[in-house]
């Protein structure tokens, strides 16, 4: 019997797991995919918003501003890339300038730090490549960029080190409410728990409806993106938005925490919650709109396109509450600025549990997160020392991102093991460079096969049936 | 540690340049190779057809590589394997790491860049659709099959009719897979004619020219590839879609010289070749830094890579002994009608050798044209060609007597044969 079952291992599920792992609780995280952070958390704009977009008084406004203020310490604690690079909303005409004022005032009401409306000259100073037509901008120095999946992985690693049990490939099929517990039937067995946190992202309403009367609907909204080579990463310094429309904040152009350039997303309302396909007309639209903000982006330097799904709820705000069923908490509709708000939402979720009267006793031997520096960020002396201690750090496997064999082996053997090629990629980046694994893919697969003591052909790319090789050649 | 010549890359270009540097007087020569063995991508090219020009016989890739490996090992040339160069400074200090020496810096009298090229990927051409497994660059599939000994799929479509795509169409077929089609965006193939005959025609594999992949279906492993015809602007024509049930898509959509190190070192690159701008001595814009092979431009035949390597090695050795390669009296080669690029892009008029080979690619398929070299309106040389194609690199040879007539920039272009 678990005290707490967490359904979904995205940035919210992993965050709650880690926060609750500070207490003497028996906790399980149930994740349907082969890895954590494999839904909305891995495919979004990877930015930390200032907090001037959300309506005054909304949960979105409250948690965004609070969450954003927590990012520095959080990412430092977990050795995750984060940079407060600032954001700009561009105005191209008088109407849009008016809109900047609206955003500015809302930001002030929301208590967003570092807001100002800047002139054309100041804008050119901050962003030399901004389009000539931009006449002013709303600058928010407290906005940032982060690596969201790395944060989720670090959170779950630390949670697991502190006793949380993670069950991957475990899809929830039904939930039964008994007197003082829930029976959760999954594809890998039945779990019993006293409390449930529903952090199932675009599936949250389906999970909710398994045990409680419908109280919200999740509408999946897809967005497509370009990721460009690092040689385009310095086209911009801030995260550059255009004035928002009804469908969202519009196409943005931003550097990523790893130095690439990201352009996107568009907004497509869908019925299919798993449709992560891209389409040429959509990508062309993004290219067109992105080029309207920043001059001369070289889309020939694109290295990957992808689509992500955001969980739009019909309530128009985050849902952070105990449902009509006692002990079943919904943390749902975490659309943008969900990533920015995640650290604050996590704390709010823990409060929900506290409010039920559960006695949370501090864990005495709580383990703090391990410090980690990527090999290439070490000084020359540190590099030399590291290779001397373990010569596998002297062997570069991924030549685009300069990732060593030592780092790949470390990634595989973290508290939550990386068992797929993409899981290794998300943890230490081989294959995220310009060759997209063309060179290093087979070698990472070889290392996985050795470390996990599995045949080469049993190593998959990402999803459960995404096999890479079919059989050994006839000898 | 000091070396006369340090060669970055132990593939065919690097091996040939190291050998030539030593033969031309460089005493301390070092080869840095990032892989665990010498030979580069040739090691996975187990088909034959290599060496017809150089050795007058048909060798496989590993055989061809082995000949150069042995030549290099016959000399006191130092080799470091599994060694990644991290940086080359303007004054030719090279920093590197490997599992044996750890972090190291060496000073080079001259540097030869021979890092080869990499394949363009799905992202580079933004192929839309879902993101299943089963989509490989042709080279990665070749490595899995020829070096790891694993088959990648049962039913395949290949996008791109460059030589690797064609070779892999045959390779997959020989291993029992069905290749449904080779799909080519352009109205002509980017591969050698002999490969179209020997790899597609002989096996009845269709080549769809002016077609491209417009959708990919499959959420775990690839299930379908949708192909459509394109118009003259290379835009897909609605209604022409063909759906292939298949589990594998190979991409052979172009090679890009791998010049990350060159860029960091400040070497000037040519936007058409994506490689360094070089003189007839294969010297880059940084004195003492030379380049050869696919890092300069993508070759069709390894034989020409070796030749280029030998030239780079010779002039690198000459630079170390004499430092006589000053770029003061230079003629630029301009691309005229029909010419995409030339290598070299510059001729060092103070340093003219007895003859000069110029490599080039044309922008379309042509019949009965002449390649003309002119300085202003003055035609210096002209070479008749019955057939020209983008997939076949052209080469002209300017003898000493003609070279001496050059005094400023020259243009190379295609003209009608009248």
XYZ file of N, CA and C in Angstrom, chain A residues 226 231 272 274-280 283 300 302-306 375-376 380 384 387 391 393-396 399 402 434-436 438-439 441-443 445-446 455-457 461 463 465-474, chain B residues 34-36 41 82 84-86 97-99 102-103 117-124 126-134 136-137 140 143-145 148-154 171 175 214-215 219-221 247 258 260 263:
324
model
N 10.856 24.626 -35.111
C 12.168 24.373 -35.719
C 13.233 24.491 -34.628
N 25.015 27.496 -34.622
C 25.555 28.669 -35.315
C 24.487 29.738 -35.546
N -6.897 14.240 -31.427
C -5.944 13.169 -31.179
C -4.847 13.673 -30.227
N -2.232 12.242 -29.224
C -0.881 11.738 -29.487
C -0.364 12.133 -30.868
N -1.054 13.027 -31.529
C -0.632 13.392 -32.883
C 0.497 14.410 -32.819
N 1.715 13.927 -32.907
C 2.867 14.824 -32.833
C 3.527 14.978 -34.198
N 2.706 14.865 -35.251
C 3.261 14.991 -36.597
C 3.454 16.467 -36.935
N 4.381 16.701 -37.844
C 4.578 18.049 -38.368
C 4.053 18.086 -39.802
N 3.775 19.264 -40.294
C 3.265 19.405 -41.658
C 3.945 20.589 -42.325
N 4.202 20.466 -43.610
C 4.975 21.490 -44.322
C 4.296 22.855 -44.278
N 4.871 24.362 -40.891
C 6.273 24.767 -40.713
C 6.572 26.022 -41.539
N 18.190 27.012 -43.461
C 18.971 25.884 -43.993
C 19.789 25.231 -42.877
N 18.587 24.368 -40.112
C 17.681 23.639 -39.224
C 18.243 22.241 -38.952
N 18.139 21.777 -37.707
C 18.592 20.413 -37.437
C 17.447 19.480 -37.058
N 16.312 20.036 -36.662
C 15.200 19.163 -36.294
C 13.908 19.978 -36.267
N 12.824 19.348 -36.667
C 11.516 19.942 -36.432
C 10.790 19.000 -35.492
N 9.882 19.534 -34.688
C 9.112 18.657 -33.807
C 7.788 19.315 -33.465
N 31.258 17.527 -19.036
C 32.705 17.418 -19.209
C 33.301 18.624 -19.929
N 32.649 19.048 -21.019
C 33.231 20.129 -21.821
C 33.210 21.478 -21.095
N 40.615 23.033 -18.286
C 41.605 22.135 -18.871
C 42.167 21.163 -17.821
N 41.720 17.056 -17.668
C 42.864 16.149 -17.595
C 42.719 15.208 -16.396
N 39.943 12.520 -16.930
C 40.345 11.432 -17.829
C 41.313 10.490 -17.120
N 39.419 6.805 -17.949
C 39.827 7.211 -19.291
C 38.676 7.229 -20.305
N 36.351 9.164 -20.149
C 36.040 10.575 -20.377
C 36.945 11.179 -21.451
N 37.928 10.425 -21.881
C 38.791 10.905 -22.963
C 38.319 10.460 -24.332
N 37.230 9.683 -24.343
C 36.754 9.131 -25.616
C 35.465 9.845 -26.030
N 35.565 10.658 -27.091
C 34.390 11.400 -27.560
C 33.523 10.476 -28.419
N 30.388 13.699 -31.656
C 31.337 14.728 -32.069
C 30.682 16.093 -32.238
N 30.166 17.039 -28.543
C 31.376 16.697 -27.783
C 31.034 15.981 -26.471
N 24.071 18.545 -34.817
C 23.680 18.711 -36.209
C 23.648 17.403 -36.987
N 24.354 16.375 -36.551
C 24.281 15.111 -37.304
C 23.139 14.240 -36.793
N 22.473 14.690 -35.706
C 21.266 14.016 -35.216
C 21.488 12.514 -35.004
N 23.584 10.560 -36.528
C 24.047 9.800 -37.699
C 25.362 9.091 -37.423
N 26.261 9.776 -36.723
C 27.543 9.162 -36.385
C 27.488 8.420 -35.051
N 24.831 7.528 -33.095
C 23.715 6.633 -32.784
C 24.144 5.185 -32.603
N 24.811 4.611 -33.619
C 25.235 3.212 -33.464
C 26.155 2.991 -32.268
N 26.973 3.980 -31.952
C 27.921 3.797 -30.845
C 27.232 3.929 -29.488
N 24.199 3.112 -29.028
C 23.442 1.862 -28.936
C 24.344 0.726 -28.426
N 25.574 0.729 -28.930
C 26.563 -0.267 -28.502
C 26.856 -0.137 -26.993
N 21.031 -7.355 -25.994
C 21.461 -7.429 -27.386
C 21.231 -6.074 -28.061
N 22.063 -5.767 -29.034
C 21.930 -4.513 -29.794
C 20.506 -4.312 -30.303
N 19.901 -5.411 -30.769
C 18.595 -5.227 -31.410
C 17.471 -5.019 -30.393
N 14.642 3.117 -29.824
C 14.877 4.551 -29.988
C 14.188 5.341 -28.871
N 9.845 5.155 -28.152
C 8.571 4.551 -27.778
C 8.730 3.029 -27.682
N 7.661 0.353 -29.062
C 7.943 -0.517 -30.215
C 8.851 0.127 -31.255
N 9.619 1.106 -30.807
C 10.456 1.816 -31.780
C 11.799 1.113 -31.929
N 11.733 -0.137 -32.394
C 12.972 -0.898 -32.592
C 13.798 -0.272 -33.709
N 15.107 -0.478 -33.645
C 16.012 0.134 -34.621
C 16.540 -0.926 -35.570
N 16.896 -2.076 -35.011
C 17.495 -3.149 -35.812
C 16.554 -4.345 -35.789
N 16.540 -5.131 -36.880
C 15.610 -6.259 -36.871
C 16.279 -7.599 -36.573
N 17.462 -7.791 -37.080
C 18.100 -9.089 -36.820
C 19.582 -9.006 -37.161
N 20.325 -9.981 -36.669
C 21.731 -10.054 -37.054
C 21.813 -10.544 -38.482
N 22.824 -10.095 -39.188
C 22.992 -10.560 -40.568
C 23.330 -12.041 -40.559
N 22.941 -12.710 -41.641
C 23.310 -14.120 -41.785
C 24.827 -14.215 -41.879
N 39.808 10.528 -34.806
C 38.842 10.460 -33.699
C 38.259 9.056 -33.521
N 38.279 8.254 -34.584
C 37.726 6.900 -34.471
C 38.783 5.942 -33.908
N 38.382 4.686 -33.688
C 39.333 3.756 -33.087
C 40.242 3.086 -34.106
N 35.482 6.714 -43.307
C 34.225 6.113 -43.739
C 34.463 4.981 -44.755
N 41.433 7.473 -31.534
C 40.431 7.891 -30.537
C 40.787 9.257 -29.958
N 40.262 13.293 -30.142
C 39.391 14.357 -30.617
C 40.084 15.685 -30.467
N 40.182 16.409 -31.562
C 40.754 17.755 -31.502
C 39.683 18.700 -30.983
N 40.034 19.454 -29.953
C 39.064 20.380 -29.370
C 39.193 21.767 -29.977
N 41.918 15.630 -26.805
C 41.831 14.642 -25.722
C 41.745 13.237 -26.303
N 42.235 12.299 -25.555
C 42.025 10.879 -25.858
C 42.153 10.074 -24.575
N 41.755 8.803 -24.608
C 41.744 8.031 -23.359
C 43.139 7.723 -22.810
N 45.021 11.701 -22.236
C 44.183 12.695 -21.573
C 44.119 13.955 -22.401
N 44.288 15.099 -21.724
C 44.281 16.377 -22.427
C 45.691 16.725 -22.852
N 33.329 14.682 -44.156
C 32.025 15.338 -44.221
C 31.006 14.531 -43.437
N 29.832 15.105 -43.282
C 28.757 14.397 -42.602
C 27.521 14.441 -43.484
N 26.527 13.625 -43.130
C 25.321 13.539 -43.948
C 24.284 14.546 -43.480
N 23.531 15.080 -44.432
C 22.378 15.891 -44.050
C 21.304 14.947 -43.508
N 20.491 15.488 -42.618
C 19.536 14.651 -41.903
C 18.107 15.032 -42.261
N 17.183 14.331 -41.660
C 15.769 14.649 -41.831
C 15.486 16.106 -41.457
N 16.078 16.547 -40.364
C 15.852 17.917 -39.900
C 16.345 18.949 -40.901
N 17.484 18.669 -41.524
C 18.081 19.633 -42.444
C 17.141 19.953 -43.593
N 13.803 19.291 -43.251
C 12.492 19.440 -42.601
C 11.426 18.530 -43.215
N 11.708 17.250 -43.306
C 10.691 16.304 -43.794
C 9.570 16.256 -42.760
N 8.338 16.528 -43.187
C 7.239 16.551 -42.215
C 6.790 15.144 -41.835
N 5.854 15.077 -40.893
C 5.275 13.786 -40.517
C 5.577 13.408 -39.090
N 5.304 12.136 -38.759
C 5.541 11.647 -37.409
C 7.023 11.294 -37.239
N 7.401 10.896 -36.002
C 8.830 10.702 -35.734
C 9.143 9.289 -35.240
N 8.842 8.289 -36.021
C 9.113 6.922 -35.574
C 10.590 6.548 -35.723
N 10.956 5.384 -35.219
C 12.272 4.832 -35.552
C 12.176 4.251 -36.961
N 13.318 3.919 -37.526
C 13.314 3.354 -38.870
C 13.717 4.358 -39.931
N 16.859 6.433 -41.178
C 18.319 6.445 -40.996
C 18.949 7.304 -42.083
N 20.065 7.947 -41.774
C 20.870 8.433 -42.887
C 21.471 7.182 -43.529
N 24.527 5.889 -41.760
C 24.319 5.222 -40.471
C 23.827 3.793 -40.720
N 26.684 1.679 -41.697
C 27.512 1.284 -40.560
C 26.870 0.123 -39.794
N 25.542 0.236 -39.541
C 24.859 -0.847 -38.836
C 25.022 -2.168 -39.587
N 24.841 -2.128 -40.890
C 24.850 -3.370 -41.665
C 26.280 -3.892 -41.852
N 28.419 -3.287 -37.840
C 27.837 -3.888 -36.639
C 27.226 -5.259 -36.947
N 26.910 -5.496 -38.230
C 26.357 -6.793 -38.601
C 24.885 -6.971 -38.291
N 24.135 -5.882 -38.290
C 22.697 -5.946 -38.042
C 21.925 -5.361 -39.213
N 20.770 -5.957 -39.486
C 19.907 -5.468 -40.545
C 18.961 -4.416 -39.972
N 18.691 -3.382 -40.786
C 17.905 -2.256 -40.273
C 16.424 -2.331 -40.601
N 16.035 -3.160 -41.573
C 14.607 -3.222 -41.906
C 14.335 -4.200 -43.027
N 13.043 -4.347 -43.341
C 12.652 -5.329 -44.351
C 12.194 -4.696 -45.660
N 22.716 -2.719 -51.446
C 23.147 -3.432 -50.233
C 21.941 -4.020 -49.489
N 20.844 -8.058 -48.889
C 20.605 -8.629 -47.556
C 19.154 -9.063 -47.373
N 6.659 13.463 -48.723
C 5.815 14.536 -48.188
C 5.172 14.189 -46.852
N 5.235 12.914 -46.451
C 4.687 12.575 -45.131
C 5.300 11.272 -44.627
N 4.056 5.774 -35.299
C 4.368 6.462 -34.038
C 5.449 5.754 -33.244
N 5.635 4.456 -33.490
C 6.785 3.794 -32.871
C 7.808 3.472 -33.952
N 7.526 2.436 -34.764
C 8.391 2.176 -35.917
C 7.685 2.680 -37.179
N 9.047 -0.185 -43.538
C 9.485 0.007 -42.158
C 10.769 0.813 -42.074
N 32.680 18.846 -42.915
C 32.596 19.043 -41.469
C 33.649 20.033 -40.992
N 33.579 22.452 -38.435
C 33.396 23.142 -37.161
C 34.728 23.630 -36.607
N 36.046 26.539 -38.756
C 35.334 27.783 -38.473
C 35.869 28.417 -37.199
